Tab-separated table of C-alpha atoms and ligand atoms in Angstrom:
chain	number	residue	atom	x	y	z
A	1	MET	CA	48.350	138.600	276.189
A	2	THR	CA	50.925	137.826	279.502
A	3	LYS	CA	54.179	138.858	278.417
A	4	THR	CA	55.590	135.197	278.161
A	5	MET	CA	52.816	134.587	275.570
A	6	LYS	CA	53.989	137.670	273.289
A	7	THR	CA	57.427	136.259	273.726
A	8	ILE	CA	56.214	132.778	272.573
A	9	SER	CA	54.180	134.311	270.059
A	10	THR	CA	57.431	136.754	269.260
A	11	LEU	CA	59.709	133.665	268.864
A	12	LEU	CA	57.035	131.337	266.421
A	13	ALA	CA	56.559	134.198	264.323
A	14	VAL	CA	60.008	134.626	263.808
A	15	ALA	CA	60.432	130.640	263.716
A	16	CYS	CA	58.051	130.701	260.688
A	17	LEU	CA	59.667	133.684	258.832
A	18	LEU	CA	63.295	132.108	259.301
A	19	ALA	CA	61.442	129.012	257.781
A	20	THR	CA	60.603	130.200	254.771
A	21	ALA	CA	62.705	132.858	254.085
A	22	PRO	CA	64.857	132.412	251.291
A	23	LEU	CA	68.329	131.682	251.339
A	24	PHE	CA	69.212	135.218	249.182
A	25	ALA	CA	66.750	137.490	249.334
A	26	GLN	CA	65.549	139.743	246.382
A	27	THR	CA	66.246	143.545	246.265
A	28	ASP	CA	63.736	146.146	244.937
A	29	ALA	CA	66.501	146.769	242.408
A	30	GLU	CA	66.526	143.132	241.193
A	31	ARG	CA	62.936	142.821	240.997
A	32	GLU	CA	63.205	145.967	238.855
A	33	VAL	CA	65.748	144.991	235.968
A	34	ALA	CA	64.531	141.560	236.304
A	35	ALA	CA	60.544	143.534	235.161
A	36	ARG	CA	62.618	145.341	232.702
A	37	LEU	CA	63.909	142.078	230.963
A	38	ALA	CA	61.161	140.283	230.895
A	39	GLY	CA	58.888	142.734	229.858
A	40	GLY	CA	61.051	143.739	226.558
A	41	ALA	CA	61.128	139.826	226.071
A	42	LEU	CA	57.156	139.644	226.493
A	43	ILE	CA	55.987	142.892	224.757
A	44	ASP	CA	59.134	143.262	222.388
A	45	GLY	CA	60.825	139.982	221.909
A	46	LYS	CA	62.524	138.902	218.622
A	47	ALA	CA	63.350	134.742	219.305
A	48	TRP	CA	60.595	134.018	216.714
A	49	ASP	CA	62.002	136.421	214.079
A	50	LYS	CA	65.460	134.853	214.441
A	51	LEU	CA	63.987	131.412	214.668
A	52	ALA	CA	61.993	132.319	211.304
A	53	TYR	CA	65.406	133.043	209.816
A	54	LEU	CA	67.213	129.723	211.290
A	55	THR	CA	64.205	127.444	209.954
A	56	ASP	CA	62.419	128.938	206.837
A	57	ARG	CA	65.314	130.502	205.208
A	58	ILE	CA	68.770	128.395	206.402
A	59	GLY	CA	66.697	124.832	207.063
A	60	HIS	CA	68.124	122.199	208.811
A	61	ARG	CA	71.293	121.848	209.668
A	62	LEU	CA	72.884	118.397	210.119
A	63	SER	CA	76.732	117.984	210.457
A	64	GLY	CA	78.503	118.649	207.418
A	65	SER	CA	75.630	120.491	205.358
A	66	GLU	CA	75.468	123.668	204.043
A	67	GLY	CA	72.567	124.362	205.933
A	68	LEU	CA	74.948	124.329	209.199
A	69	ALA	CA	77.811	126.335	207.689
A	70	LYS	CA	75.004	129.345	206.985
A	71	ALA	CA	73.378	129.072	210.200
A	72	VAL	CA	77.194	129.375	211.962
A	73	THR	CA	77.606	132.574	209.679
A	74	TRP	CA	74.222	134.150	209.876
A	75	THR	CA	74.023	133.727	213.890
A	76	ALA	CA	77.303	135.065	213.795
A	77	GLU	CA	76.539	138.345	212.045
A	78	GLU	CA	72.783	138.676	213.744
A	79	PHE	CA	74.939	138.883	217.370
A	80	LYS	CA	77.179	141.358	215.415
A	81	ARG	CA	73.666	143.277	214.174
A	82	ASP	CA	72.709	143.338	217.654
A	83	GLY	CA	75.350	145.342	219.097
A	84	ILE	CA	77.062	141.986	221.020
A	85	PRO	CA	80.624	143.497	222.154
A	86	LYS	CA	82.737	140.490	221.781
A	87	VAL	CA	81.725	137.709	218.811
A	88	TRP	CA	83.865	135.078	217.297
A	89	THR	CA	83.570	131.224	215.705
A	90	GLU	CA	85.586	128.591	216.739
A	91	GLU	CA	86.566	125.753	214.211
A	92	VAL	CA	85.455	122.417	215.087
A	93	MET	CA	85.901	119.459	213.009
A	94	VAL	CA	82.002	117.315	213.004
A	95	PRO	CA	81.286	114.006	211.439
A	96	HIS	CA	79.695	114.553	207.539
A	97	TRP	CA	76.755	111.704	207.260
A	98	VAL	CA	74.994	111.727	204.279
A	99	ARG	CA	71.204	110.102	204.227
A	100	GLY	CA	70.944	109.471	200.462
A	101	LYS	CA	68.248	107.435	199.098
A	102	GLU	CA	66.665	104.996	201.130
A	103	ALA	CA	62.915	102.844	201.038
A	104	ALA	CA	62.183	99.981	202.799
A	105	ARG	CA	58.986	97.511	202.437
A	106	ILE	CA	57.061	94.095	203.612
A	107	VAL	CA	57.831	91.394	201.285
A	108	ALA	CA	56.180	88.370	202.956
A	109	PRO	CA	53.082	87.914	203.520
A	110	VAL	CA	51.804	90.999	202.148
A	111	GLU	CA	53.191	93.768	200.570
A	112	TRP	CA	53.425	97.248	202.347
A	113	ASP	CA	55.689	100.279	202.068
A	114	LEU	CA	57.642	100.745	205.340
A	115	ALA	CA	57.958	104.961	206.072
A	116	LEU	CA	61.223	105.360	207.469
A	117	LEU	CA	64.509	106.852	208.456
A	118	ALA	CA	67.828	105.919	208.385
A	119	LEU	CA	69.420	106.205	211.837
A	120	GLY	CA	72.312	109.113	212.036
A	121	GLY	CA	75.870	107.325	211.113
A	122	SER	CA	74.069	104.262	209.665
A	123	VAL	CA	76.235	102.488	206.769
A	124	GLY	CA	73.978	102.099	203.430
A	125	THR	CA	72.976	98.722	201.858
A	126	PRO	CA	74.623	96.626	199.145
A	127	GLU	CA	73.178	98.205	195.920
A	128	GLY	CA	70.008	96.509	195.677
A	129	GLY	CA	69.677	96.231	199.011
A	130	ILE	CA	68.765	93.579	201.235
A	131	THR	CA	66.115	91.682	201.880
A	132	ALA	CA	65.267	89.062	205.247
A	133	GLU	CA	62.736	87.916	207.981
A	134	VAL	CA	62.023	89.930	210.378
A	135	ILE	CA	62.348	88.799	214.363
A	136	GLU	CA	60.772	91.322	217.035
A	137	VAL	CA	62.311	92.208	220.355
A	138	ASP	CA	61.044	94.628	222.556
A	139	SER	CA	64.075	95.463	224.270
A	140	LEU	CA	67.749	95.077	224.637
A	141	GLU	CA	67.573	92.409	227.073
A	142	GLN	CA	64.992	90.364	225.103
A	143	LEU	CA	67.386	90.430	222.121
A	144	ASN	CA	69.677	88.942	224.579
A	145	GLU	CA	67.086	85.880	225.817
A	146	ARG	CA	66.329	85.328	221.783
A	147	LYS	CA	69.757	85.905	220.177
A	148	ASP	CA	70.112	82.258	219.201
A	149	GLU	CA	67.428	83.249	216.486
A	150	VAL	CA	69.100	85.992	215.128
A	151	LYS	CA	71.279	85.040	212.600
A	152	GLY	CA	70.798	86.743	208.837
A	153	LYS	CA	67.694	88.141	210.293
A	154	ILE	CA	67.005	91.837	210.280
A	155	VAL	CA	66.241	92.618	214.306
A	156	LEU	CA	63.006	94.925	214.507
A	157	PHE	CA	63.129	96.655	218.384
A	158	ASN	CA	59.660	97.238	218.853
A	159	LYS	CA	58.416	99.476	221.732
A	160	ALA	CA	56.249	102.112	222.079
A	161	ILE	CA	56.123	105.227	223.951
A	162	GLU	CA	54.043	106.466	225.903
A	163	ALA	CA	52.573	110.338	225.242
A	164	GLY	CA	51.887	112.905	227.368
A	165	PHE	CA	53.886	114.154	230.541
A	166	ASP	CA	56.364	111.429	230.947
A	167	ALA	CA	56.866	110.798	226.886
A	168	LYS	CA	61.094	112.462	228.208
A	169	TYR	CA	61.459	109.923	230.406
A	170	GLY	CA	59.503	106.876	228.122
A	171	TYR	CA	61.803	108.213	224.999
A	172	GLY	CA	64.950	108.296	227.677
A	173	SER	CA	64.476	104.329	228.901
A	174	ALA	CA	64.369	103.409	224.984
A	175	VAL	CA	67.097	105.555	223.780
A	176	PRO	CA	70.008	102.848	224.163
A	177	MET	CA	67.806	100.503	221.732
A	178	ARG	CA	68.424	102.801	219.550
A	179	VAL	CA	71.979	103.792	219.827
A	180	VAL	CA	73.615	100.129	221.194
A	181	GLY	CA	71.273	98.391	219.115
A	182	PRO	CA	72.393	97.917	215.693
A	183	SER	CA	75.826	96.460	217.473
A	184	ARG	CA	74.143	94.154	219.629
A	185	ALA	CA	72.214	92.810	217.124
A	186	ALA	CA	75.007	92.461	214.887
A	187	ARG	CA	76.826	90.503	217.566
A	188	HIS	CA	74.474	87.803	216.927
A	189	GLY	CA	74.420	87.702	213.410
A	190	ALA	CA	71.884	90.007	212.446
A	191	VAL	CA	71.886	91.220	208.374
A	192	GLY	CA	69.867	94.763	209.313
A	193	MET	CA	68.170	96.927	212.706
A	194	LEU	CA	65.096	98.424	212.599
A	195	ILE	CA	63.602	100.179	215.669
A	196	ARG	CA	60.017	101.705	215.752
A	197	SER	CA	60.557	104.878	215.869
A	198	LEU	CA	60.839	106.781	219.697
A	199	GLY	CA	58.406	109.071	219.077
A	200	THR	CA	54.931	109.883	219.780
A	201	ALA	CA	52.819	110.307	217.029
A	202	ASP	CA	51.401	108.042	215.181
A	203	PHE	CA	51.362	110.086	211.836
A	204	ARG	CA	53.502	107.144	209.783
A	205	LEU	CA	56.277	109.863	210.859
A	206	PRO	CA	59.565	108.226	211.401
A	207	HIS	CA	61.944	109.489	213.822
A	208	THR	CA	65.463	109.542	213.278
A	209	GLY	CA	68.163	110.012	215.827
A	210	THR	CA	71.844	108.817	216.339
A	211	LEU	CA	73.443	105.195	216.660
A	212	ARG	CA	77.067	104.379	217.818
A	213	TYR	CA	78.467	101.019	216.325
A	214	GLU	CA	80.906	98.973	218.224
A	215	ASP	CA	84.966	98.852	217.559
A	216	GLY	CA	85.334	95.178	216.037
A	217	LEU	CA	81.917	94.599	214.621
A	218	PRO	CA	80.277	94.323	211.214
A	219	LYS	CA	78.771	97.254	210.706
A	220	ILE	CA	74.910	96.672	209.719
A	221	PRO	CA	72.010	99.089	208.363
A	222	SER	CA	69.578	100.533	210.435
A	223	ALA	CA	66.607	102.398	210.333
A	224	ALA	CA	63.795	103.896	212.151
A	225	ILE	CA	60.387	102.958	210.889
A	226	ALA	CA	56.806	104.717	212.034
A	227	SER	CA	54.723	103.456	213.945
A	228	GLU	CA	52.297	102.063	211.754
A	229	GLY	CA	54.445	100.176	209.943
A	230	ALA	CA	55.768	98.416	213.435
A	231	GLU	CA	52.539	97.114	214.481
A	232	LEU	CA	51.815	95.624	210.931
A	233	ILE	CA	55.293	93.529	211.575
A	234	HIS	CA	53.616	92.731	214.744
A	235	ARG	CA	50.198	91.567	213.888
A	236	LEU	CA	51.667	89.655	211.228
A	237	LEU	CA	54.219	87.661	213.475
A	238	ALA	CA	51.596	87.423	215.910
A	239	SER	CA	49.519	85.518	213.380
A	240	GLY	CA	52.312	82.639	212.762
A	241	ASP	CA	53.374	84.136	209.623
A	242	PRO	CA	57.288	84.826	208.845
A	243	VAL	CA	57.693	88.179	207.709
A	244	LYS	CA	60.145	89.520	205.133
A	245	VAL	CA	61.256	92.900	204.834
A	246	HIS	CA	63.642	94.289	201.858
A	247	MET	CA	65.726	97.790	202.964
A	248	GLU	CA	67.916	99.435	201.006
A	249	LEU	CA	69.638	102.686	202.548
A	250	GLY	CA	71.981	105.005	200.576
A	251	ALA	CA	73.564	106.448	203.760
A	252	LYS	CA	77.400	106.730	204.102
A	253	THR	CA	79.772	108.926	205.950
A	254	LEU	CA	82.422	111.076	204.171
A	255	PRO	CA	85.281	112.316	205.984
A	256	ASP	CA	84.950	114.877	208.652
A	257	ALA	CA	83.675	118.590	207.776
A	258	LEU	CA	85.250	121.745	208.866
A	259	SER	CA	82.374	123.554	211.238
A	260	HIS	CA	82.406	126.107	214.147
A	261	ASN	CA	80.776	127.011	217.897
A	262	VAL	CA	79.545	130.537	217.673
A	263	ILE	CA	80.401	132.332	220.509
A	264	ALA	CA	79.380	135.569	221.805
A	265	ASP	CA	80.405	137.786	225.097
A	266	ILE	CA	78.425	140.515	226.572
A	267	PRO	CA	82.076	140.954	229.239
A	268	GLY	CA	81.935	141.798	232.969
A	269	ARG	CA	82.234	144.967	234.807
A	270	GLU	CA	83.651	143.671	237.938
A	271	LYS	CA	84.918	140.450	237.372
A	272	PRO	CA	85.430	139.805	233.308
A	273	GLU	CA	86.940	136.487	233.848
A	274	GLU	CA	84.038	134.813	235.712
A	275	ILE	CA	81.147	133.697	232.948
A	276	VAL	CA	77.983	132.705	233.105
A	277	LEU	CA	77.277	130.560	229.846
A	278	ILE	CA	73.894	130.268	227.991
A	279	GLY	CA	73.856	127.950	225.376
A	280	GLY	CA	72.189	125.251	222.724
A	281	HIS	CA	73.044	123.659	219.366
A	282	LEU	CA	72.850	125.109	216.017
A	283	ASP	CA	73.039	122.046	214.631
A	284	SER	CA	69.736	119.615	213.628
A	285	TRP	CA	69.037	116.212	212.116
A	286	ASP	CA	68.474	116.687	208.442
A	287	VAL	CA	64.736	116.214	208.456
A	288	GLY	CA	62.567	119.337	208.969
A	289	GLN	CA	63.956	122.384	210.119
A	290	GLY	CA	65.013	121.637	213.593
A	291	ALA	CA	62.803	124.315	215.166
A	292	HIS	CA	62.348	122.680	218.055
A	293	ASP	CA	65.461	120.853	218.220
A	294	ASP	CA	67.338	123.349	218.636
A	295	GLY	CA	66.290	126.237	216.816
A	296	ALA	CA	64.059	127.449	219.533
A	297	GLY	CA	67.522	127.151	222.173
A	298	CYS	CA	69.399	129.195	219.978
A	299	ALA	CA	66.973	132.045	219.364
A	300	ILE	CA	66.116	132.142	222.895
A	301	VAL	CA	69.603	132.376	223.819
A	302	MET	CA	70.654	135.171	221.153
A	303	GLU	CA	66.945	136.599	222.641
A	304	VAL	CA	68.086	137.148	225.697
A	305	MET	CA	71.632	138.579	224.848
A	306	ARG	CA	70.243	140.845	222.504
A	307	LEU	CA	67.655	142.309	225.341
A	308	ILE	CA	70.685	142.810	227.568
A	309	GLN	CA	72.744	144.165	225.670
A	310	LYS	CA	69.937	146.456	224.498
A	311	SER	CA	69.278	147.140	228.353
A	312	GLY	CA	72.553	149.389	228.777
A	313	MET	CA	73.245	147.408	231.869
A	314	LYS	CA	76.674	146.134	232.389
A	315	PRO	CA	76.723	142.767	234.250
A	316	ARG	CA	79.353	142.071	237.142
A	317	ARG	CA	80.010	139.339	235.330
A	318	THR	CA	80.802	138.086	231.930
A	319	ILE	CA	77.847	136.974	230.379
A	320	ARG	CA	78.683	134.225	227.093
A	321	ALA	CA	76.275	133.335	224.532
A	322	VAL	CA	77.757	129.587	222.646
A	323	LEU	CA	75.523	128.090	220.136
A	324	PHE	CA	77.663	124.722	220.455
A	325	THR	CA	77.843	122.405	216.913
A	326	ASN	CA	77.240	118.810	216.656
A	327	GLU	CA	75.148	118.031	219.342
A	328	GLU	CA	73.350	115.368	217.523
A	329	ASN	CA	75.752	113.565	216.205
A	330	GLY	CA	79.034	113.335	217.822
A	331	LEU	CA	78.698	116.275	220.437
A	332	ARG	CA	81.960	117.834	219.069
A	333	GLY	CA	80.845	121.201	219.485
A	334	GLY	CA	80.820	120.458	223.293
A	335	ARG	CA	84.066	118.896	223.680
A	336	ASP	CA	85.845	121.300	222.208
A	337	TYR	CA	84.576	124.180	224.240
A	338	GLU	CA	85.624	121.908	227.024
A	339	LYS	CA	88.481	121.299	225.494
A	340	ARG	CA	89.246	125.440	224.748
A	341	HIS	CA	87.628	127.580	227.964
A	342	GLY	CA	87.230	124.604	230.185
A	343	HIS	CA	90.104	126.099	232.312
A	344	GLU	CA	87.881	129.108	232.426
A	345	THR	CA	85.853	130.096	235.546
A	346	HIS	CA	82.399	129.413	234.508
A	347	VAL	CA	80.136	130.072	237.834
A	348	ALA	CA	77.185	128.574	235.580
A	349	ALA	CA	76.508	127.010	232.610
A	350	ILE	CA	72.492	126.848	231.551
A	351	GLU	CA	71.547	125.045	228.544
A	352	SER	CA	68.035	125.095	226.685
A	353	ASP	CA	67.788	122.061	224.312
A	354	SER	CA	64.272	120.389	225.235
A	355	GLY	CA	62.082	122.643	222.468
A	356	GLY	CA	60.381	125.896	222.425
A	357	ALA	CA	56.950	125.041	224.186
A	358	GLU	CA	56.545	127.274	227.112
A	359	PRO	CA	58.599	126.933	230.104
A	360	VAL	CA	58.345	125.398	233.450
A	361	GLY	CA	61.201	126.430	235.401
A	362	PHE	CA	64.683	125.506	235.510
A	363	GLY	CA	66.909	121.862	236.374
A	364	VAL	CA	69.954	122.719	238.369
A	365	SER	CA	72.603	120.404	239.233
A	366	ALA	CA	74.819	122.961	241.614
A	367	GLY	CA	76.280	122.100	245.420
A	368	GLU	CA	74.465	122.677	248.363
A	369	GLY	CA	72.153	125.204	248.613
A	370	GLY	CA	72.050	125.671	244.804
A	371	VAL	CA	68.175	124.382	244.336
A	372	ALA	CA	67.436	127.250	246.864
A	373	MET	CA	69.322	130.138	245.324
A	374	ILE	CA	67.446	129.154	242.381
A	375	GLU	CA	64.148	128.329	243.598
A	376	GLU	CA	64.590	131.837	244.827
A	377	ILE	CA	65.915	133.460	241.909
A	378	ALA	CA	62.356	131.311	239.929
A	379	SER	CA	60.047	132.291	242.125
A	380	MET	CA	60.014	135.961	240.347
A	381	LEU	CA	59.098	134.006	236.884
A	382	GLU	CA	55.692	132.499	239.154
A	383	PHE	CA	53.806	134.691	236.571
A	384	ILE	CA	54.490	133.353	233.489
A	385	ASP	CA	54.670	130.078	235.203
A	386	ALA	CA	57.842	129.206	234.707
A	387	HIS	CA	59.265	129.221	238.514
A	388	ARG	CA	59.509	124.896	239.354
A	389	VAL	CA	62.923	123.848	239.506
A	390	ALA	CA	63.898	120.503	239.779
A	391	SER	CA	66.943	119.375	241.561
A	392	ARG	CA	69.158	118.084	238.414
A	393	GLY	CA	69.894	119.557	235.368
A	394	GLY	CA	72.127	120.051	232.503
A	395	GLY	CA	72.733	119.279	228.927
A	396	ALA	CA	74.209	117.683	226.861
A	397	ASP	CA	76.600	120.406	225.110
A	398	ILE	CA	77.499	121.491	228.579
A	399	SER	CA	77.777	117.981	230.231
A	400	PRO	CA	81.590	117.910	229.386
A	401	LEU	CA	82.047	121.115	231.821
A	402	ARG	CA	81.396	118.368	234.631
A	403	VAL	CA	84.918	117.813	235.307
A	404	HIS	CA	85.554	120.805	236.386
A	405	GLY	CA	82.308	120.986	238.935
A	406	VAL	CA	80.843	123.966	236.886
A	407	PRO	CA	77.374	124.197	238.296
A	408	LEU	CA	74.750	123.236	235.303
A	409	MET	CA	71.275	123.915	234.451
A	410	ASN	CA	68.606	123.812	231.811
A	411	LEU	CA	65.889	125.898	230.955
A	412	ARG	CA	62.952	123.428	231.320
A	413	GLN	CA	60.428	123.226	228.949
A	414	GLN	CA	56.349	121.968	228.784
A	415	SER	CA	57.502	118.600	226.523
A	416	PHE	CA	54.459	117.244	226.265
A	417	ASN	CA	54.060	117.267	222.315
A	418	TYR	CA	57.883	118.002	222.071
A	419	PHE	CA	58.345	113.898	221.211
A	420	ASP	CA	55.753	114.505	218.324
A	421	TYR	CA	58.174	116.279	216.556
A	422	HIS	CA	61.809	115.774	217.599
A	423	HIS	CA	64.187	114.495	215.083
A	424	THR	CA	61.183	114.390	212.543
A	425	GLU	CA	59.907	115.994	208.982
A	426	ALA	CA	57.539	117.687	211.088
A	427	ASP	CA	59.744	119.570	213.636
A	428	THR	CA	58.959	122.723	211.516
A	429	LEU	CA	58.698	126.890	212.598
A	430	ASP	CA	54.356	126.234	212.637
A	431	LYS	CA	54.837	123.969	215.733
A	432	ILE	CA	56.350	126.799	217.689
A	433	ASN	CA	54.266	129.662	219.488
A	434	ARG	CA	55.639	133.118	219.553
A	435	GLN	CA	54.403	134.017	223.242
A	436	ASN	CA	56.253	130.667	224.579
A	437	LEU	CA	59.220	131.991	222.917
A	438	ASN	CA	58.855	134.959	224.163
A	439	LYS	CA	58.257	133.729	227.580
A	440	ASN	CA	61.421	131.212	227.682
A	441	VAL	CA	63.230	134.541	226.840
A	442	ALA	CA	61.943	136.054	230.004
A	443	ALA	CA	63.128	133.392	232.352
A	444	LEU	CA	66.219	132.847	230.779
A	445	ALA	CA	67.147	136.832	230.644
A	446	VAL	CA	66.234	137.173	234.398
A	447	MET	CA	67.780	133.893	235.415
A	448	THR	CA	70.574	134.776	233.499
A	449	TRP	CA	71.096	138.259	234.511
A	450	LEU	CA	71.105	137.628	238.116
A	451	LEU	CA	73.345	134.865	238.273
A	452	ALA	CA	75.958	137.476	237.008
A	453	GLU	CA	74.912	140.105	238.702
A	454	ARG	CA	74.704	138.887	242.410
A	455	GLU	CA	77.644	139.030	244.827
A	456	GLU	CA	77.128	135.198	245.972
A	457	THR	CA	77.142	132.426	243.049
A	458	LEU	CA	76.052	128.877	242.915
A	459	PRO	CA	77.935	125.998	244.901
A	460	ARG	CA	79.914	124.613	242.758
A	461	ASN	CA	79.604	120.657	241.861
A	462	GLU	CA	82.364	118.174	243.141
A	463	PRO	CA	84.496	117.873	239.809
A	464	GLN	CA	83.063	114.963	238.039
A	465	GLU	CA	85.273	112.673	235.450
A	466	GLY	CA	84.530	112.915	231.929
A	467	ASP	CA	82.568	110.176	229.555
B	1	ZN	ZN1	68.598	118.907	220.708
């Protein structure tokens, strides 16, 4: 090799190195700590036990319910039992909606019982229920096109969500029908609203969720029906017969109830005023056990705290766990946290709210270079396949922190089956695998520790307007 060739090849080698070199390099010490935390999670993980208590012993946790109040008390005590140095709760007033008795059936041209769940926040029907003809649409746009046919009828939004890896996109794009559909239908004179459940399991399994009535329009009773009923109504209508449905909803909204966010701090040794927040939401819907949504997220976060505390290591910055109240039907917990703590220095906020299946990695919304930093940390998680980083991240409860430019992240789980169970009677502990939960803990523990420990922090976002 000539000298020139040597120089060129050296330069090429350096260029290659630079091209692939991570923005921040992992040190041996960091890898050692990561191994300890991940090992602890995988070998001695207690997340499943925590989740078992939350689901089997406490049960579902709708805002205003006894279950949510018990969950607040129990999780705060559990943090203390795990030795977390600072644990406290903060009062939040939350909506108090109760389902009551409910039933619906097709009464013409055939008789058939519909499996249904009122949408959270729905008004009840008058005593004795309502009976009306059904008009079927597949979107808010189609409702608009057919608005002259709506008066006096029950509007059925009937759009199937594709199961599989893209289910969450299908769910996301269908949610506006559920949230604003009732008022859009009422605007044109509808007397009731039904929606084909926004779920992916066809097992006569209705799937609830929240609605939002628009001020100044009549509030009409609204419910989700299982796919089988929606399909039958579709076939009957397609044959040219008018279809009539009778429905009775006992739902009502009581005065706001007292609830709490549960907060636990492992104070930082050098920069205690800088906070890495990890969180999930403690409330759930009033069906099933809220195991995937979001008992799993709470259990993962609690176990990360226990492991870090047990390790005896003190992070440079404060690590704070927040179990938010009232994500499902109000977001009051997330909003209250921002009001009380938004002025503090959050260097990152990570939410886990997409279930307890195996982790796939993280989502991150941060300033320039943020994704590369997270990719580099996450590369340590390749051994459990939790190293993929999406360049968008966050979660409902931490979204109010956007106004302060806080880098927002989420722990991402595989969501292939998530929408089979989410918001249904079937969201129960048996759907969750202990080792998957442990892997989530390993992933979040390593990420949390390094974000709290490294000298450099994630680049911040431009502060954004709140909603
Ligand atoms: Zn959730």
